[in-house]
Short mmCIF file of C-alpha atoms in Angstrom, two decimals:
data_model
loop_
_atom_site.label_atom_id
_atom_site.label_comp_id
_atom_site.label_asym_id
_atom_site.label_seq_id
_atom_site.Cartn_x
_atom_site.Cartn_y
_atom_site.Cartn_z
CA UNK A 1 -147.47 -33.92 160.14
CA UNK A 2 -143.89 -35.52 160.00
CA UNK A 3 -141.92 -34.83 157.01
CA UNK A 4 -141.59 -38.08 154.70
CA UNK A 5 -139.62 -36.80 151.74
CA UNK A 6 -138.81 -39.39 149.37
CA UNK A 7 -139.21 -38.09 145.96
CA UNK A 8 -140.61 -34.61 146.32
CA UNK A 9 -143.27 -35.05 147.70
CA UNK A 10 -143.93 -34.77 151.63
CA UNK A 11 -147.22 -36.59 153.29
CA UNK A 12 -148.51 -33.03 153.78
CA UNK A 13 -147.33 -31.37 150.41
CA UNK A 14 -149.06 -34.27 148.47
CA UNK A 15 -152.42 -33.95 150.70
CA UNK A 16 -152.56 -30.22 149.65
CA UNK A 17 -152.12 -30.91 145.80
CA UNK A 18 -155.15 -33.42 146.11
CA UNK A 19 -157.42 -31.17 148.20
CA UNK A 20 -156.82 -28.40 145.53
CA UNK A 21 -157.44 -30.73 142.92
CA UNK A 22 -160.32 -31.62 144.44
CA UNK A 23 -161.32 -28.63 145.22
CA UNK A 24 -161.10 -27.36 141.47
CA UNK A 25 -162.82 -30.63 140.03
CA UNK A 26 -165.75 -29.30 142.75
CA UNK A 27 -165.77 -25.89 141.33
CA UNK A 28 -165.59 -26.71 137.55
CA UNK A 29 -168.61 -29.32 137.89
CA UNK A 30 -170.31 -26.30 139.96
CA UNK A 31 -169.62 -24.10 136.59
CA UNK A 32 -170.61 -26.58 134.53
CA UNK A 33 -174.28 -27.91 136.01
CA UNK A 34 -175.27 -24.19 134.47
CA UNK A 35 -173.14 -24.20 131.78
CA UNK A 36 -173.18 -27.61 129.80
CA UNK A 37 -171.86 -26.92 127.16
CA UNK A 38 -169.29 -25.01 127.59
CA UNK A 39 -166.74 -27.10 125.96
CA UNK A 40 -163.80 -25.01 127.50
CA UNK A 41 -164.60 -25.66 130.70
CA UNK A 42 -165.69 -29.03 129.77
CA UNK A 43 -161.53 -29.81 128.86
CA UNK A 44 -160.39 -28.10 132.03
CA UNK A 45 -162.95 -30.56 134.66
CA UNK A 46 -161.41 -33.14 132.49
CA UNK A 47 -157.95 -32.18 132.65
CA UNK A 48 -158.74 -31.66 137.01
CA UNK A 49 -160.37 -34.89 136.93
CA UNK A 50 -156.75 -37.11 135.72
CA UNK A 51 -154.36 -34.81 137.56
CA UNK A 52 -156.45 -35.47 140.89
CA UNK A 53 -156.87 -39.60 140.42
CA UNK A 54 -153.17 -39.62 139.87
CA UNK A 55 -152.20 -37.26 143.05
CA UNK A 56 -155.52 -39.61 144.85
CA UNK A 57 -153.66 -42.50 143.82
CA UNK A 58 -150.32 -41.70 144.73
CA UNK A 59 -151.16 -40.48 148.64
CA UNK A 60 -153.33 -43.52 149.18
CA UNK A 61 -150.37 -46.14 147.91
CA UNK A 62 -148.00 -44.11 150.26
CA UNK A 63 -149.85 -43.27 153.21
CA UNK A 64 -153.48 -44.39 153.46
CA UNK A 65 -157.31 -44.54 152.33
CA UNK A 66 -159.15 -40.98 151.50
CA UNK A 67 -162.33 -42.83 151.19
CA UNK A 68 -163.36 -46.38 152.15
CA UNK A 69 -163.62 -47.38 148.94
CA UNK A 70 -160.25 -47.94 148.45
CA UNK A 71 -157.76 -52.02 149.36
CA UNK A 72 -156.25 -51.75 152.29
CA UNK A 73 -153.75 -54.51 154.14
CA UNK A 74 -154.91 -53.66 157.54
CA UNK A 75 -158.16 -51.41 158.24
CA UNK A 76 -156.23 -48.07 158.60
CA UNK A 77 -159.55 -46.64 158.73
CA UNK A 78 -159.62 -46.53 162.30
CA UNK A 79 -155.90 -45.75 163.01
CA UNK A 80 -154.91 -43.04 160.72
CA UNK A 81 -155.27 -39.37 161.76
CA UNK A 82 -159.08 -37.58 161.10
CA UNK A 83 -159.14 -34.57 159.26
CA UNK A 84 -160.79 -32.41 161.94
CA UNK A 85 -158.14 -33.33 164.85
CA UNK A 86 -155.97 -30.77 166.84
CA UNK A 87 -152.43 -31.04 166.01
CA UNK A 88 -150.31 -31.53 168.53
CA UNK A 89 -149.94 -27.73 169.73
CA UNK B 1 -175.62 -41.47 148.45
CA UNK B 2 -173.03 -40.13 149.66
CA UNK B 3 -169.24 -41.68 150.34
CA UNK B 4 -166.35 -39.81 152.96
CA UNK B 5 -163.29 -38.16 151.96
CA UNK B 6 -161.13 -38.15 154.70
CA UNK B 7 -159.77 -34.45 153.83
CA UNK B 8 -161.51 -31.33 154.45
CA UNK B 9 -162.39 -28.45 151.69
CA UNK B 10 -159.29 -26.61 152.84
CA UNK B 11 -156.67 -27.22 155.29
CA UNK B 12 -157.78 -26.46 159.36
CA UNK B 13 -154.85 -26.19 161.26
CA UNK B 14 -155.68 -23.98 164.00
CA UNK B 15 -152.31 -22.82 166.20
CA UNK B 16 -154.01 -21.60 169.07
CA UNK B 17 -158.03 -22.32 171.61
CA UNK B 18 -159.96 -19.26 171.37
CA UNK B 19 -163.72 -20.38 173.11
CA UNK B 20 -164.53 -16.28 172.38
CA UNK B 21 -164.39 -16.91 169.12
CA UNK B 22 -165.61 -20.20 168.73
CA UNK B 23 -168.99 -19.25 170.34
CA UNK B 24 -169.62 -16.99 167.79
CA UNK B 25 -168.65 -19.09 164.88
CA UNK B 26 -170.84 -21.95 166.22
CA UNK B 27 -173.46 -19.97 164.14
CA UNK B 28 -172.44 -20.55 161.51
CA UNK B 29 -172.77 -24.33 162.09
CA UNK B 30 -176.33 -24.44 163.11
CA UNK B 31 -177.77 -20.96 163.24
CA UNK B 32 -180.37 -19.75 161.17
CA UNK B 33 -177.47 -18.93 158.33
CA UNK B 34 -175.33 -21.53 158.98
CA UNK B 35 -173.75 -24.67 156.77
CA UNK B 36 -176.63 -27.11 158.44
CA UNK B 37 -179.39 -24.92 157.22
CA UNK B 38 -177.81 -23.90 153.41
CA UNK B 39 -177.02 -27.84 153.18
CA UNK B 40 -180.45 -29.11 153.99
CA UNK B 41 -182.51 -26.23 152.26
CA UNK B 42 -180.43 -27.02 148.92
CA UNK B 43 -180.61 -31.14 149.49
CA UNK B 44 -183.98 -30.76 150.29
CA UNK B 45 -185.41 -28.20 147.32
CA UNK B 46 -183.66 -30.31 144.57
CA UNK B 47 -186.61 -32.48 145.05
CA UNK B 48 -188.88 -29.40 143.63
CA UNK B 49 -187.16 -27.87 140.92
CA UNK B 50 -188.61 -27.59 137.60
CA UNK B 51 -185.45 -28.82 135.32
CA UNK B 52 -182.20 -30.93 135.19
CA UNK B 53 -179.88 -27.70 135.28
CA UNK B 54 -181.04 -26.39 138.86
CA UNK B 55 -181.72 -30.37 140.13
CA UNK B 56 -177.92 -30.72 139.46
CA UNK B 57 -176.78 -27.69 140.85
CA UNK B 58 -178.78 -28.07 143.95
CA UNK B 59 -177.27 -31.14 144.69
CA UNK B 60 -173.80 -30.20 143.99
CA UNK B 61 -174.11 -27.15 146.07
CA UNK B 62 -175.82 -28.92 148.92
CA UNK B 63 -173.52 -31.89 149.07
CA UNK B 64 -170.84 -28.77 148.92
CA UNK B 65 -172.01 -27.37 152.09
CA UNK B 66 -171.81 -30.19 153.73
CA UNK B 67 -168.18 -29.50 153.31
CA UNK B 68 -168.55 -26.56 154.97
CA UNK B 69 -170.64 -27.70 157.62
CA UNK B 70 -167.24 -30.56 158.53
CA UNK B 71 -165.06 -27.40 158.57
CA UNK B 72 -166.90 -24.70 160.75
CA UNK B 73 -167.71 -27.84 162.96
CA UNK B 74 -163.77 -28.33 163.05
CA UNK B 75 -163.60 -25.01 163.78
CA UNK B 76 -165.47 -24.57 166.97
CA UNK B 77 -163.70 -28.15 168.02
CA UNK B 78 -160.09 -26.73 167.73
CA UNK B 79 -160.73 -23.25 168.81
CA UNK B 80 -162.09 -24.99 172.16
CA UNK B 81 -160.36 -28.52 171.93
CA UNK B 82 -157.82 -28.24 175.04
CA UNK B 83 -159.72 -25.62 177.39
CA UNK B 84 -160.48 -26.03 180.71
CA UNK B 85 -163.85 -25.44 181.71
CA UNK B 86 -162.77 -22.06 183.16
CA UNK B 87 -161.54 -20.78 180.18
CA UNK B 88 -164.99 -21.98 178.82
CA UNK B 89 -166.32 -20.07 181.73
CA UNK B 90 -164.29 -17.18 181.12
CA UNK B 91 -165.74 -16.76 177.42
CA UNK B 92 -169.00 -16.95 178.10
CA UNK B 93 -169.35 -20.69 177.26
CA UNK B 94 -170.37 -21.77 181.19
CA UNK B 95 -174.28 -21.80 179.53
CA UNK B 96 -172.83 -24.66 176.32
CA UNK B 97 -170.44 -25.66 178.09
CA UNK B 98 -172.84 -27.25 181.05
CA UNK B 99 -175.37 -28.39 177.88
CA UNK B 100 -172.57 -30.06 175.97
CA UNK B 101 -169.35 -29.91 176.96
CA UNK B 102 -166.61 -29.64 174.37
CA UNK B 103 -168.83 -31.07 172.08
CA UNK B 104 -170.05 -29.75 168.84
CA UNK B 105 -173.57 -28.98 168.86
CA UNK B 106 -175.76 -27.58 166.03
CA UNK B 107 -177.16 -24.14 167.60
CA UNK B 108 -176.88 -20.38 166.55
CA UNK B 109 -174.51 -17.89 168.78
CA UNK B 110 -177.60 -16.84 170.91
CA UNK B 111 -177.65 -20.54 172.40
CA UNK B 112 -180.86 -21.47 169.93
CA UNK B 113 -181.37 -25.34 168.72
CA UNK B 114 -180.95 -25.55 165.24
CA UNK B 115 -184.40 -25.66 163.66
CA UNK B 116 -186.07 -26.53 160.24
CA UNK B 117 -187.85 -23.59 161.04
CA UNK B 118 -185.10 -21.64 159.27
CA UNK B 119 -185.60 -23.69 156.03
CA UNK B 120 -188.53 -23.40 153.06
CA UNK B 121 -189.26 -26.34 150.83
CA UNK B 122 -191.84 -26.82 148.41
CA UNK B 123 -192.98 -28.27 145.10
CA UNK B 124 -195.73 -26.32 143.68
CA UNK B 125 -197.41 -28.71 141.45
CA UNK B 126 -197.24 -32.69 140.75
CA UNK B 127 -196.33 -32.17 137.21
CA UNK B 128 -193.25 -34.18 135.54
CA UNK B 129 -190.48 -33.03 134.22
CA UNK B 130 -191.62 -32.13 130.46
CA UNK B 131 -194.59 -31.13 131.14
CA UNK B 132 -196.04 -33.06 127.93
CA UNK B 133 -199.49 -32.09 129.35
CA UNK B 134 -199.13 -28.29 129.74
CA UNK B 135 -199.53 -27.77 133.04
CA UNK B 136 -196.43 -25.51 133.62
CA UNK B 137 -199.13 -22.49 133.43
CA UNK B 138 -201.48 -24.07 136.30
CA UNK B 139 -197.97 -24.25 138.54
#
């Protein structure tokens, strides 16, 4: 992955912070479907939940669509880079 | 339904092939305790269960390891992605490799289809959800 810093954040930096955002919105909704109301953990998905759309948000404006549902000026969708491809090695 | 996210569950960047080791981790794509298996027995028992609490957690955890099915599947692909079919050969692959290549296909490590043999799912009585009528005891 090429190294695009402009403020901070590189392509591949800012794809980690969403898949372990993601990740911990997963595991807190995991918790939760046993324990409802558990209003602790209840805060914390929350909490996940906005610090993962904004991260979502900010790598899709940059560099390209996580999920279809998401504008896009030319259909990327078949051009960028699928998660289960062999680096260049 | 279901929508894509064009990430995995966690990062695969794998530096190096290894077909030795990616014919026994194809097992764990479609063997008899693989992702394929835990994915459909948990998508397929939410149908049967008795209250909201375990339908939601089925379904979370099922569409979960279908996660884990994309990453063991990418895996297998980059442990063998760039082999020649004598390396293939070499690890014992020459039997997969002549059924499918460098492809990814759903078996255990012994070479056996995936199956819904290695699944149970069942309902055990037509009763809603409540249960207004008191059947629960007849279940």
């Amino acid at each position: 992955m090429g190294c695009e810093c402009e403020n901070g954040n590189s392509r591949e930096e800012l794809m980690n912070k969403v898949m372990a955002y993601k990740f911990a919105v997963n595991d807190m909704s995991l918790f939760l479907d046993t324990h409802p109301t558990d209003e602790k953990a209840l805060c914390l998905h929350n909490d996940y939940v906005k610090e993962y759309d904004k991260l979502k948000n900010e790598y899709e404006s940059k560099y390209g669509p996580l999920s279809f549902e998401t504008e896009m000026d030319s259909w990327q969708w078949v051009t960028d880079k699928w998660p289960w491809e062999t680096e260049v090695r | 339904m279901w929508t894509y996210n064009r990430n995995l569950q966690y990062p695969i960047n794998l530096k190096c092939k290894n077909p030795k080791m990616a014919k026994v981790i194809i097992s764990q794509y479609g063997g008899p305790d693989g992702e394929l298996a835990a994915s459909l027995r948990y998508l397929s028992q939410k149908f049967g269960m008795p209250d909201k609490k375990s339908m939601a957690i089925l379904n979370d955890i099922g569409t979960e390891e279908l996660a884990h099915l994309e990453m063991v599947g990418t895996i297998v692909h980059q442990l063998t992605d760039g082999c020649t079919a004598q390396e293939l050969e070499a690890a014992g692959m020459a039997d997969y490799y002549t059924d499918h290549g460098w492809g990814i296909y759903p078996q255990s490590a012994a070479g056996a289809p995936f199956t819904a043999a290695y699944i149970r799912s069942k309902r055990r009585s037509n009763c809603r959800f409540n249960r207004r009528f008191g059947c629960r005891a007849e279940s």
